[in-house]
Amino acid sequence: MTDYAQFLPLAQEAVDLAHDLMRTLRPGALTFKNDRDMASEVDYAIERAVREHLAAKAPDIGFLGEEYGSSGDISTLTWALDPVDGTVNFIHGSPLCAISLGLIHGTDAVLGVIDLPFLGTRYHAAKGHGAHANNRRIHASRVTDLKDAVVAIGDYAVGTEAGRKNTERLAITEQLTRHVQRIRMHGSAAIDLAWLAQGRIDAFIMLNNKPWDTVAGVVIAREAGALVVDIDGTPHSVNAVATIGGGELILPHVLTLIQRSLTPVKPA
């Protein structure tokens, strides 16, 4: 079996470059990609720098970035980068934004580095080696009851079919308000998954799955002892339609709540 930890030093180097750019550059002009979805000049600058660095150091590994798409051979090993996860937060001056660099083997997340440049924390994990925050081992929550759980949810939808998608999200939110201790929306999947790994939240619900958003966080959360699954409870992969995570004791309750929320009520 491949020891994916061998790629951590290179991933850390690449994220160091991204960290410096995010800390020193201003957002600059915005590019509007579709309805209320945008990228800053920093998104593009980071992705170019990281893509070029990784291509030079590991030319046999493919690359998938949010802004420029895929390059190289993505059939086996592929880097997945979100250069600024939480772009809207970033351009508004919120510290809740992240750099997320993951490694995919086939369809599985096997390595991840998440850096929070304005919060002074970096998370990393490689499959089989545990999860770490600033090089200290971290562990997911052991909460057992929904009433004690802090649950983070992904952003509400924009763009195509936003109305239908948000009807589902609002139904889940309404169920959460009845059963959990608190609900949080941080605006960054990378932060949500890293904080799931660290026990700062107890569960996470996001009804979509974009590899650049999730790959790094999924492996970090799993290595910390959390479970991350698709909406039907099967193990999460890059082909999943949703990203749902939690400690092993709370996740079954979260999945039941989601299914309850999304099941149409039959007329009497």
PDB file of C-alpha atoms in Angstrom:
ATOM      1  CA  MET A   1       0.000   0.000   0.000  1.00  0.00           C
ATOM      2  CA  THR A   2       1.134   3.531  -0.739  1.00  0.00           C
ATOM      3  CA  ASP A   3       2.301   5.567   2.240  1.00  0.00           C
ATOM      4  CA  TYR A   4       0.626   8.857   1.342  1.00  0.00           C
ATOM      5  CA  ALA A   5       2.524  10.702   4.077  1.00  0.00           C
ATOM      6  CA  GLN A   6       5.454  10.863   1.659  1.00  0.00           C
ATOM      7  CA  PHE A   7       3.551  13.627  -0.174  1.00  0.00           C
ATOM      8  CA  LEU A   8       2.969  15.776   2.916  1.00  0.00           C
ATOM      9  CA  PRO A   9       6.190  17.817   2.730  1.00  0.00           C
ATOM     10  CA  LEU A  10       5.401  18.811  -0.856  1.00  0.00           C
ATOM     11  CA  ALA A  11       1.794  19.644   0.018  1.00  0.00           C
ATOM     12  CA  GLN A  12       2.999  21.774   2.936  1.00  0.00           C
ATOM     13  CA  GLU A  13       5.400  23.647   0.643  1.00  0.00           C
ATOM     14  CA  ALA A  14       2.581  24.411  -1.782  1.00  0.00           C
ATOM     15  CA  VAL A  15       0.298  25.619   0.994  1.00  0.00           C
ATOM     16  CA  ASP A  16       3.100  27.801   2.360  1.00  0.00           C
ATOM     17  CA  LEU A  17       3.098  29.618  -0.996  1.00  0.00           C
ATOM     18  CA  ALA A  18      -0.669  30.005  -0.875  1.00  0.00           C
ATOM     19  CA  HIS A  19      -0.585  31.211   2.737  1.00  0.00           C
ATOM     20  CA  ASP A  20       1.844  34.014   1.904  1.00  0.00           C
ATOM     21  CA  LEU A  21      -0.222  35.141  -1.072  1.00  0.00           C
ATOM     22  CA  MET A  22      -3.489  35.198   0.871  1.00  0.00           C
ATOM     23  CA  ARG A  23      -1.871  37.128   3.711  1.00  0.00           C
ATOM     24  CA  THR A  24      -0.238  39.756   1.494  1.00  0.00           C
ATOM     25  CA  LEU A  25      -2.509  40.305  -1.525  1.00  0.00           C
ATOM     26  CA  ARG A  26      -5.756  42.248  -1.577  1.00  0.00           C
ATOM     27  CA  PRO A  27      -8.810  40.602  -3.180  1.00  0.00           C
ATOM     28  CA  GLY A  28      -8.584  42.894  -6.224  1.00  0.00           C
ATOM     29  CA  ALA A  29     -11.093  42.744  -9.052  1.00  0.00           C
ATOM     30  CA  LEU A  30     -13.859  40.158  -8.796  1.00  0.00           C
ATOM     31  CA  THR A  31     -14.861  37.731 -11.513  1.00  0.00           C
ATOM     32  CA  PHE A  32     -18.528  36.742 -11.386  1.00  0.00           C
ATOM     33  CA  LYS A  33     -18.862  33.123 -12.453  1.00  0.00           C
ATOM     34  CA  ASN A  34     -22.643  32.805 -12.146  1.00  0.00           C
ATOM     35  CA  ASP A  35     -25.465  33.937  -9.879  1.00  0.00           C
ATOM     36  CA  ARG A  36     -23.751  35.418  -6.770  1.00  0.00           C
ATOM     37  CA  ASP A  37     -20.722  33.134  -7.202  1.00  0.00           C
ATOM     38  CA  MET A  38     -17.410  34.917  -7.631  1.00  0.00           C
ATOM     39  CA  ALA A  39     -13.648  34.602  -7.556  1.00  0.00           C
ATOM     40  CA  SER A  40     -11.099  37.198  -6.518  1.00  0.00           C
ATOM     41  CA  GLU A  41      -7.722  37.919  -8.085  1.00  0.00           C
ATOM     42  CA  VAL A  42      -6.218  36.092  -5.111  1.00  0.00           C
ATOM     43  CA  ASP A  43      -8.105  32.893  -5.994  1.00  0.00           C
ATOM     44  CA  TYR A  44      -6.482  32.880  -9.422  1.00  0.00           C
ATOM     45  CA  ALA A  45      -3.025  33.927  -8.181  1.00  0.00           C
ATOM     46  CA  ILE A  46      -2.912  31.160  -5.565  1.00  0.00           C
ATOM     47  CA  GLU A  47      -4.115  28.484  -7.944  1.00  0.00           C
ATOM     48  CA  ARG A  48      -1.522  29.433 -10.565  1.00  0.00           C
ATOM     49  CA  ALA A  49       1.302  29.423  -8.021  1.00  0.00           C
ATOM     50  CA  VAL A  50       0.316  26.103  -6.429  1.00  0.00           C
ATOM     51  CA  ARG A  51      -0.366  24.412  -9.762  1.00  0.00           C
ATOM     52  CA  GLU A  52       3.032  25.463 -11.133  1.00  0.00           C
ATOM     53  CA  HIS A  53       4.872  24.418  -7.958  1.00  0.00           C
ATOM     54  CA  LEU A  54       3.298  20.982  -7.829  1.00  0.00           C
ATOM     55  CA  ALA A  55       3.713  20.380 -11.560  1.00  0.00           C
ATOM     56  CA  ALA A  56       7.415  21.138 -11.269  1.00  0.00           C
ATOM     57  CA  LYS A  57       7.966  18.947  -8.209  1.00  0.00           C
ATOM     58  CA  ALA A  58       5.571  16.074  -8.995  1.00  0.00           C
ATOM     59  CA  PRO A  59       4.808  16.101 -12.730  1.00  0.00           C
ATOM     60  CA  ASP A  60       3.234  12.635 -12.677  1.00  0.00           C
ATOM     61  CA  ILE A  61       0.404  13.726 -10.370  1.00  0.00           C
ATOM     62  CA  GLY A  62      -2.643  15.343 -11.951  1.00  0.00           C
ATOM     63  CA  PHE A  63      -4.215  18.556 -10.727  1.00  0.00           C
ATOM     64  CA  LEU A  64      -7.804  19.713 -10.239  1.00  0.00           C
ATOM     65  CA  GLY A  65      -8.410  23.313  -9.227  1.00  0.00           C
ATOM     66  CA  GLU A  66     -11.612  25.249  -8.700  1.00  0.00           C
ATOM     67  CA  GLU A  67     -10.673  28.106 -11.012  1.00  0.00           C
ATOM     68  CA  TYR A  68      -8.721  26.555 -13.906  1.00  0.00           C
ATOM     69  CA  GLY A  69     -10.009  22.975 -13.932  1.00  0.00           C
ATOM     70  CA  SER A  70      -7.900  19.866 -14.463  1.00  0.00           C
ATOM     71  CA  SER A  71      -4.469  19.284 -15.949  1.00  0.00           C
ATOM     72  CA  GLY A  72      -2.088  16.348 -16.244  1.00  0.00           C
ATOM     73  CA  ASP A  73      -2.987  12.713 -15.677  1.00  0.00           C
ATOM     74  CA  ILE A  74      -5.900  12.595 -13.238  1.00  0.00           C
ATOM     75  CA  SER A  75      -6.545   8.869 -13.598  1.00  0.00           C
ATOM     76  CA  THR A  76      -4.641   7.773 -10.472  1.00  0.00           C
ATOM     77  CA  LEU A  77      -3.248  10.470  -8.164  1.00  0.00           C
ATOM     78  CA  THR A  78      -4.690  13.985  -8.349  1.00  0.00           C
ATOM     79  CA  TRP A  79      -4.190  17.114  -6.292  1.00  0.00           C
ATOM     80  CA  ALA A  80      -7.432  18.989  -5.541  1.00  0.00           C
ATOM     81  CA  LEU A  81      -7.160  22.662  -4.615  1.00  0.00           C
ATOM     82  CA  ASP A  82      -9.563  25.296  -3.453  1.00  0.00           C
ATOM     83  CA  PRO A  83      -7.296  28.350  -3.418  1.00  0.00           C
ATOM     84  CA  VAL A  84      -9.657  30.420  -1.282  1.00  0.00           C
ATOM     85  CA  ASP A  85     -12.429  28.411   0.331  1.00  0.00           C
ATOM     86  CA  GLY A  86     -14.820  31.049   1.582  1.00  0.00           C
ATOM     87  CA  THR A  87     -14.155  33.692  -1.063  1.00  0.00           C
ATOM     88  CA  VAL A  88     -17.139  35.793   0.005  1.00  0.00           C
ATOM     89  CA  ASN A  89     -15.823  35.793   3.572  1.00  0.00           C
ATOM     90  CA  PHE A  90     -12.348  36.724   2.297  1.00  0.00           C
ATOM     91  CA  ILE A  91     -13.483  39.705   0.243  1.00  0.00           C
ATOM     92  CA  HIS A  92     -15.542  40.955   3.201  1.00  0.00           C
ATOM     93  CA  GLY A  93     -12.565  40.787   5.539  1.00  0.00           C
ATOM     94  CA  SER A  94     -13.792  37.790   7.538  1.00  0.00           C
ATOM     95  CA  PRO A  95     -11.073  35.460   8.867  1.00  0.00           C
ATOM     96  CA  LEU A  96     -13.270  32.445   8.102  1.00  0.00           C
ATOM     97  CA  CYS A  97     -11.527  31.452   4.888  1.00  0.00           C
ATOM     98  CA  ALA A  98      -9.111  28.663   4.078  1.00  0.00           C
ATOM     99  CA  ILE A  99      -6.689  27.134   1.622  1.00  0.00           C
ATOM    100  CA  SER A 100      -7.608  23.517   0.987  1.00  0.00           C
ATOM    101  CA  LEU A 101      -5.211  21.139  -0.771  1.00  0.00           C
ATOM    102  CA  GLY A 102      -6.034  17.450  -0.942  1.00  0.00           C
ATOM    103  CA  LEU A 103      -4.779  14.368  -2.737  1.00  0.00           C
ATOM    104  CA  ILE A 104      -7.114  11.895  -4.411  1.00  0.00           C
ATOM    105  CA  HIS A 105      -6.204   8.293  -5.220  1.00  0.00           C
ATOM    106  CA  GLY A 106      -8.793   7.000  -7.651  1.00  0.00           C
ATOM    107  CA  THR A 107     -11.957   8.327  -6.035  1.00  0.00           C
ATOM    108  CA  ASP A 108     -10.780   8.412  -2.418  1.00  0.00           C
ATOM    109  CA  ALA A 109      -9.350  11.244  -0.309  1.00  0.00           C
ATOM    110  CA  VAL A 110      -5.939  10.164   0.998  1.00  0.00           C
ATOM    111  CA  LEU A 111      -4.132  13.334   2.108  1.00  0.00           C
ATOM    112  CA  GLY A 112      -5.121  16.839   3.097  1.00  0.00           C
ATOM    113  CA  VAL A 113      -3.709  20.160   4.225  1.00  0.00           C
ATOM    114  CA  ILE A 114      -6.038  22.986   5.289  1.00  0.00           C
ATOM    115  CA  ASP A 115      -4.571  26.340   6.242  1.00  0.00           C
ATOM    116  CA  LEU A 116      -6.479  29.153   7.967  1.00  0.00           C
ATOM    117  CA  PRO A 117      -4.151  32.099   7.293  1.00  0.00           C
ATOM    118  CA  PHE A 118      -6.042  34.611   9.428  1.00  0.00           C
ATOM    119  CA  LEU A 119      -6.652  32.257  12.350  1.00  0.00           C
ATOM    120  CA  GLY A 120      -3.113  30.882  12.655  1.00  0.00           C
ATOM    121  CA  THR A 121      -4.028  27.217  12.312  1.00  0.00           C
ATOM    122  CA  ARG A 122      -2.975  24.546   9.849  1.00  0.00           C
ATOM    123  CA  TYR A 123      -4.492  21.083   9.721  1.00  0.00           C
ATOM    124  CA  HIS A 124      -3.000  18.065   8.003  1.00  0.00           C
ATOM    125  CA  ALA A 125      -3.550  14.347   7.655  1.00  0.00           C
ATOM    126  CA  ALA A 126      -2.460  11.428   5.538  1.00  0.00           C
ATOM    127  CA  LYS A 127      -4.387   8.181   5.412  1.00  0.00           C
ATOM    128  CA  GLY A 128      -3.288   5.939   8.247  1.00  0.00           C
ATOM    129  CA  HIS A 129      -1.318   8.623  10.118  1.00  0.00           C
ATOM    130  CA  GLY A 130      -3.919  10.507  12.165  1.00  0.00           C
ATOM    131  CA  ALA A 131      -4.993  14.152  11.979  1.00  0.00           C
ATOM    132  CA  HIS A 132      -3.135  17.157  13.328  1.00  0.00           C
ATOM    133  CA  ALA A 133      -3.666  20.867  13.994  1.00  0.00           C
ATOM    134  CA  ASN A 134      -0.421  22.836  14.200  1.00  0.00           C
ATOM    135  CA  ASN A 135       1.323  19.454  14.476  1.00  0.00           C
ATOM    136  CA  ARG A 136      -0.695  18.338  17.522  1.00  0.00           C
ATOM    137  CA  ARG A 137      -2.939  15.262  17.249  1.00  0.00           C
ATOM    138  CA  ILE A 138      -6.670  16.026  17.162  1.00  0.00           C
ATOM    139  CA  HIS A 139      -9.773  13.927  17.681  1.00  0.00           C
ATOM    140  CA  ALA A 140     -13.408  14.246  16.670  1.00  0.00           C
ATOM    141  CA  SER A 141     -16.296  14.747  19.081  1.00  0.00           C
ATOM    142  CA  ARG A 142     -17.804  11.877  21.060  1.00  0.00           C
ATOM    143  CA  VAL A 143     -21.184  13.556  21.554  1.00  0.00           C
ATOM    144  CA  THR A 144     -23.997  10.977  21.551  1.00  0.00           C
ATOM    145  CA  ASP A 145     -27.199  13.028  21.693  1.00  0.00           C
ATOM    146  CA  LEU A 146     -28.477  15.563  19.156  1.00  0.00           C
ATOM    147  CA  LYS A 147     -29.550  17.916  21.943  1.00  0.00           C
ATOM    148  CA  ASP A 148     -25.886  18.315  22.880  1.00  0.00           C
ATOM    149  CA  ALA A 149     -24.641  18.713  19.311  1.00  0.00           C
ATOM    150  CA  VAL A 150     -23.395  21.789  17.467  1.00  0.00           C
ATOM    151  CA  VAL A 151     -24.101  21.167  13.784  1.00  0.00           C
ATOM    152  CA  ALA A 152     -22.643  23.187  10.916  1.00  0.00           C
ATOM    153  CA  ILE A 153     -24.474  23.434   7.608  1.00  0.00           C
ATOM    154  CA  GLY A 154     -23.203  24.427   4.179  1.00  0.00           C
ATOM    155  CA  ASP A 155     -24.196  27.639   2.470  1.00  0.00           C
ATOM    156  CA  TYR A 156     -27.618  27.995   0.950  1.00  0.00           C
ATOM    157  CA  ALA A 157     -27.634  27.482  -2.803  1.00  0.00           C
ATOM    158  CA  VAL A 158     -27.268  30.100  -5.512  1.00  0.00           C
ATOM    159  CA  GLY A 159     -27.486  29.693  -9.266  1.00  0.00           C
ATOM    160  CA  THR A 160     -29.435  27.052 -11.154  1.00  0.00           C
ATOM    161  CA  GLU A 161     -32.387  25.552  -9.256  1.00  0.00           C
ATOM    162  CA  ALA A 162     -31.492  27.497  -6.111  1.00  0.00           C
ATOM    163  CA  GLY A 163     -35.150  27.635  -5.093  1.00  0.00           C
ATOM    164  CA  ARG A 164     -35.606  23.861  -5.100  1.00  0.00           C
ATOM    165  CA  LYS A 165     -32.251  23.227  -3.454  1.00  0.00           C
ATOM    166  CA  ASN A 166     -32.922  25.755  -0.718  1.00  0.00           C
ATOM    167  CA  THR A 167     -36.320  24.237   0.012  1.00  0.00           C
ATOM    168  CA  GLU A 168     -34.397  21.079   0.992  1.00  0.00           C
ATOM    169  CA  ARG A 169     -31.828  23.042   2.985  1.00  0.00           C
ATOM    170  CA  LEU A 170     -34.494  24.992   4.829  1.00  0.00           C
ATOM    171  CA  ALA A 171     -36.349  21.774   5.663  1.00  0.00           C
ATOM    172  CA  ILE A 172     -33.168  20.359   7.212  1.00  0.00           C
ATOM    173  CA  THR A 173     -32.503  23.608   9.059  1.00  0.00           C
ATOM    174  CA  GLU A 174     -36.005  23.560  10.489  1.00  0.00           C
ATOM    175  CA  GLN A 175     -35.523  20.011  11.771  1.00  0.00           C
ATOM    176  CA  LEU A 176     -32.167  20.934  13.256  1.00  0.00           C
ATOM    177  CA  THR A 177     -33.707  23.831  15.182  1.00  0.00           C
ATOM    178  CA  ARG A 178     -35.969  21.327  16.932  1.00  0.00           C
ATOM    179  CA  HIS A 179     -33.322  18.837  17.947  1.00  0.00           C
ATOM    180  CA  VAL A 180     -29.764  20.179  18.187  1.00  0.00           C
ATOM    181  CA  GLN A 181     -28.048  22.492  20.636  1.00  0.00           C
ATOM    182  CA  ARG A 182     -26.905  25.038  18.036  1.00  0.00           C
ATOM    183  CA  ILE A 183     -26.630  25.483  14.248  1.00  0.00           C
ATOM    184  CA  ARG A 184     -23.658  27.186  12.587  1.00  0.00           C
ATOM    185  CA  MET A 185     -22.968  28.342   9.009  1.00  0.00           C
ATOM    186  CA  HIS A 186     -19.312  29.263   8.574  1.00  0.00           C
ATOM    187  CA  GLY A 187     -19.252  29.655   4.791  1.00  0.00           C
ATOM    188  CA  SER A 188     -16.303  27.307   4.241  1.00  0.00           C
ATOM    189  CA  ALA A 189     -16.526  23.536   3.856  1.00  0.00           C
ATOM    190  CA  ALA A 190     -12.819  23.241   4.621  1.00  0.00           C
ATOM    191  CA  ILE A 191     -13.265  24.976   7.968  1.00  0.00           C
ATOM    192  CA  ASP A 192     -16.327  22.895   8.775  1.00  0.00           C
ATOM    193  CA  LEU A 193     -14.508  19.617   8.121  1.00  0.00           C
ATOM    194  CA  ALA A 194     -11.365  20.729   9.962  1.00  0.00           C
ATOM    195  CA  TRP A 195     -13.430  21.805  12.959  1.00  0.00           C
ATOM    196  CA  LEU A 196     -15.335  18.535  12.814  1.00  0.00           C
ATOM    197  CA  ALA A 197     -11.961  16.811  13.087  1.00  0.00           C
ATOM    198  CA  GLN A 198     -11.006  19.002  16.035  1.00  0.00           C
ATOM    199  CA  GLY A 199     -14.277  18.544  17.908  1.00  0.00           C
ATOM    200  CA  ARG A 200     -15.269  22.206  17.586  1.00  0.00           C
ATOM    201  CA  ILE A 201     -18.458  21.052  15.908  1.00  0.00           C
ATOM    202  CA  ASP A 202     -20.139  17.687  16.267  1.00  0.00           C
ATOM    203  CA  ALA A 203     -21.603  17.222  12.789  1.00  0.00           C
ATOM    204  CA  PHE A 204     -21.593  18.810   9.351  1.00  0.00           C
ATOM    205  CA  ILE A 205     -24.222  18.758   6.591  1.00  0.00           C
ATOM    206  CA  MET A 206     -23.556  19.958   3.048  1.00  0.00           C
ATOM    207  CA  LEU A 207     -25.849  18.892   0.238  1.00  0.00           C
ATOM    208  CA  ASN A 208     -23.192  19.014  -2.454  1.00  0.00           C
ATOM    209  CA  ASN A 209     -19.695  17.722  -3.065  1.00  0.00           C
ATOM    210  CA  LYS A 210     -17.023  19.528  -5.032  1.00  0.00           C
ATOM    211  CA  PRO A 211     -13.668  17.755  -4.671  1.00  0.00           C
ATOM    212  CA  TRP A 212     -11.644  20.948  -4.264  1.00  0.00           C
ATOM    213  CA  ASP A 213     -13.901  21.873  -1.311  1.00  0.00           C
ATOM    214  CA  THR A 214     -13.986  18.508   0.420  1.00  0.00           C
ATOM    215  CA  VAL A 215     -11.040  16.201  -0.329  1.00  0.00           C
ATOM    216  CA  ALA A 216      -8.594  17.646   2.209  1.00  0.00           C
ATOM    217  CA  GLY A 217     -11.227  18.016   4.923  1.00  0.00           C
ATOM    218  CA  VAL A 218     -12.624  14.524   4.445  1.00  0.00           C
ATOM    219  CA  VAL A 219      -9.314  12.787   5.089  1.00  0.00           C
ATOM    220  CA  ILE A 220      -8.528  15.087   8.025  1.00  0.00           C
ATOM    221  CA  ALA A 221     -11.939  14.398   9.597  1.00  0.00           C
ATOM    222  CA  ARG A 222     -11.668  10.653   9.054  1.00  0.00           C
ATOM    223  CA  GLU A 223      -8.177  10.468  10.491  1.00  0.00           C
ATOM    224  CA  ALA A 224      -9.501  12.281  13.576  1.00  0.00           C
ATOM    225  CA  GLY A 225     -12.128   9.581  14.064  1.00  0.00           C
ATOM    226  CA  ALA A 226     -15.157  11.158  12.379  1.00  0.00           C
ATOM    227  CA  LEU A 227     -17.232   9.429   9.743  1.00  0.00           C
ATOM    228  CA  VAL A 228     -17.919  11.198   6.449  1.00  0.00           C
ATOM    229  CA  VAL A 229     -20.615   9.790   4.181  1.00  0.00           C
ATOM    230  CA  ASP A 230     -22.912  10.503   1.257  1.00  0.00           C
ATOM    231  CA  ILE A 231     -26.564  11.329   1.853  1.00  0.00           C
ATOM    232  CA  ASP A 232     -27.511   7.631   1.735  1.00  0.00           C
ATOM    233  CA  GLY A 233     -24.951   6.736   4.395  1.00  0.00           C
ATOM    234  CA  THR A 234     -22.441   5.125   2.044  1.00  0.00           C
ATOM    235  CA  PRO A 235     -18.782   6.140   2.422  1.00  0.00           C
ATOM    236  CA  HIS A 236     -17.957   9.530   0.962  1.00  0.00           C
ATOM    237  CA  SER A 237     -15.926   9.685  -2.255  1.00  0.00           C
ATOM    238  CA  VAL A 238     -15.313  12.273  -4.955  1.00  0.00           C
ATOM    239  CA  ASN A 239     -18.455  10.938  -6.655  1.00  0.00           C
ATOM    240  CA  ALA A 240     -20.727  11.536  -3.643  1.00  0.00           C
ATOM    241  CA  VAL A 241     -23.648  13.927  -4.072  1.00  0.00           C
ATOM    242  CA  ALA A 242     -23.476  15.268  -0.509  1.00  0.00           C
ATOM    243  CA  THR A 243     -20.937  15.604   2.298  1.00  0.00           C
ATOM    244  CA  ILE A 244     -22.210  14.633   5.742  1.00  0.00           C
ATOM    245  CA  GLY A 245     -19.926  14.058   8.697  1.00  0.00           C
ATOM    246  CA  GLY A 246     -20.038  13.434  12.400  1.00  0.00           C
ATOM    247  CA  GLY A 247     -18.681  11.398  15.244  1.00  0.00           C
ATOM    248  CA  GLU A 248     -19.586   7.745  14.940  1.00  0.00           C
ATOM    249  CA  LEU A 249     -22.079   8.024  17.803  1.00  0.00           C
ATOM    250  CA  ILE A 250     -23.996  11.029  16.460  1.00  0.00           C
ATOM    251  CA  LEU A 251     -23.921  10.492  12.697  1.00  0.00           C
ATOM    252  CA  PRO A 252     -26.764   7.918  12.542  1.00  0.00           C
ATOM    253  CA  HIS A 253     -29.042  10.425  14.289  1.00  0.00           C
ATOM    254  CA  VAL A 254     -28.029  13.161  11.834  1.00  0.00           C
ATOM    255  CA  LEU A 255     -28.753  10.931   8.842  1.00  0.00           C
ATOM    256  CA  THR A 256     -32.165  10.034  10.250  1.00  0.00           C
ATOM    257  CA  LEU A 257     -32.955  13.726  10.703  1.00  0.00           C
ATOM    258  CA  ILE A 258     -31.921  14.482   7.113  1.00  0.00           C
ATOM    259  CA  GLN A 259     -34.037  11.684   5.693  1.00  0.00           C
ATOM    260  CA  ARG A 260     -36.986  12.859   7.780  1.00  0.00           C
ATOM    261  CA  SER A 261     -36.520  16.372   6.422  1.00  0.00           C
ATOM    262  CA  LEU A 262     -36.387  15.299   2.784  1.00  0.00           C
ATOM    263  CA  THR A 263     -39.218  12.737   2.824  1.00  0.00           C
ATOM    264  CA  PRO A 264     -42.430  14.261   1.434  1.00  0.00           C
ATOM    265  CA  VAL A 265     -45.332  14.232   3.858  1.00  0.00           C
ATOM    266  CA  LYS A 266     -48.152  12.077   2.461  1.00  0.00           C
ATOM    267  CA  PRO A 267     -51.611  13.663   2.527  1.00  0.00           C
ATOM    268  CA  ALA A 268     -53.998  12.201   5.070  1.00  0.00           C
TER     269      ALA A 268
END
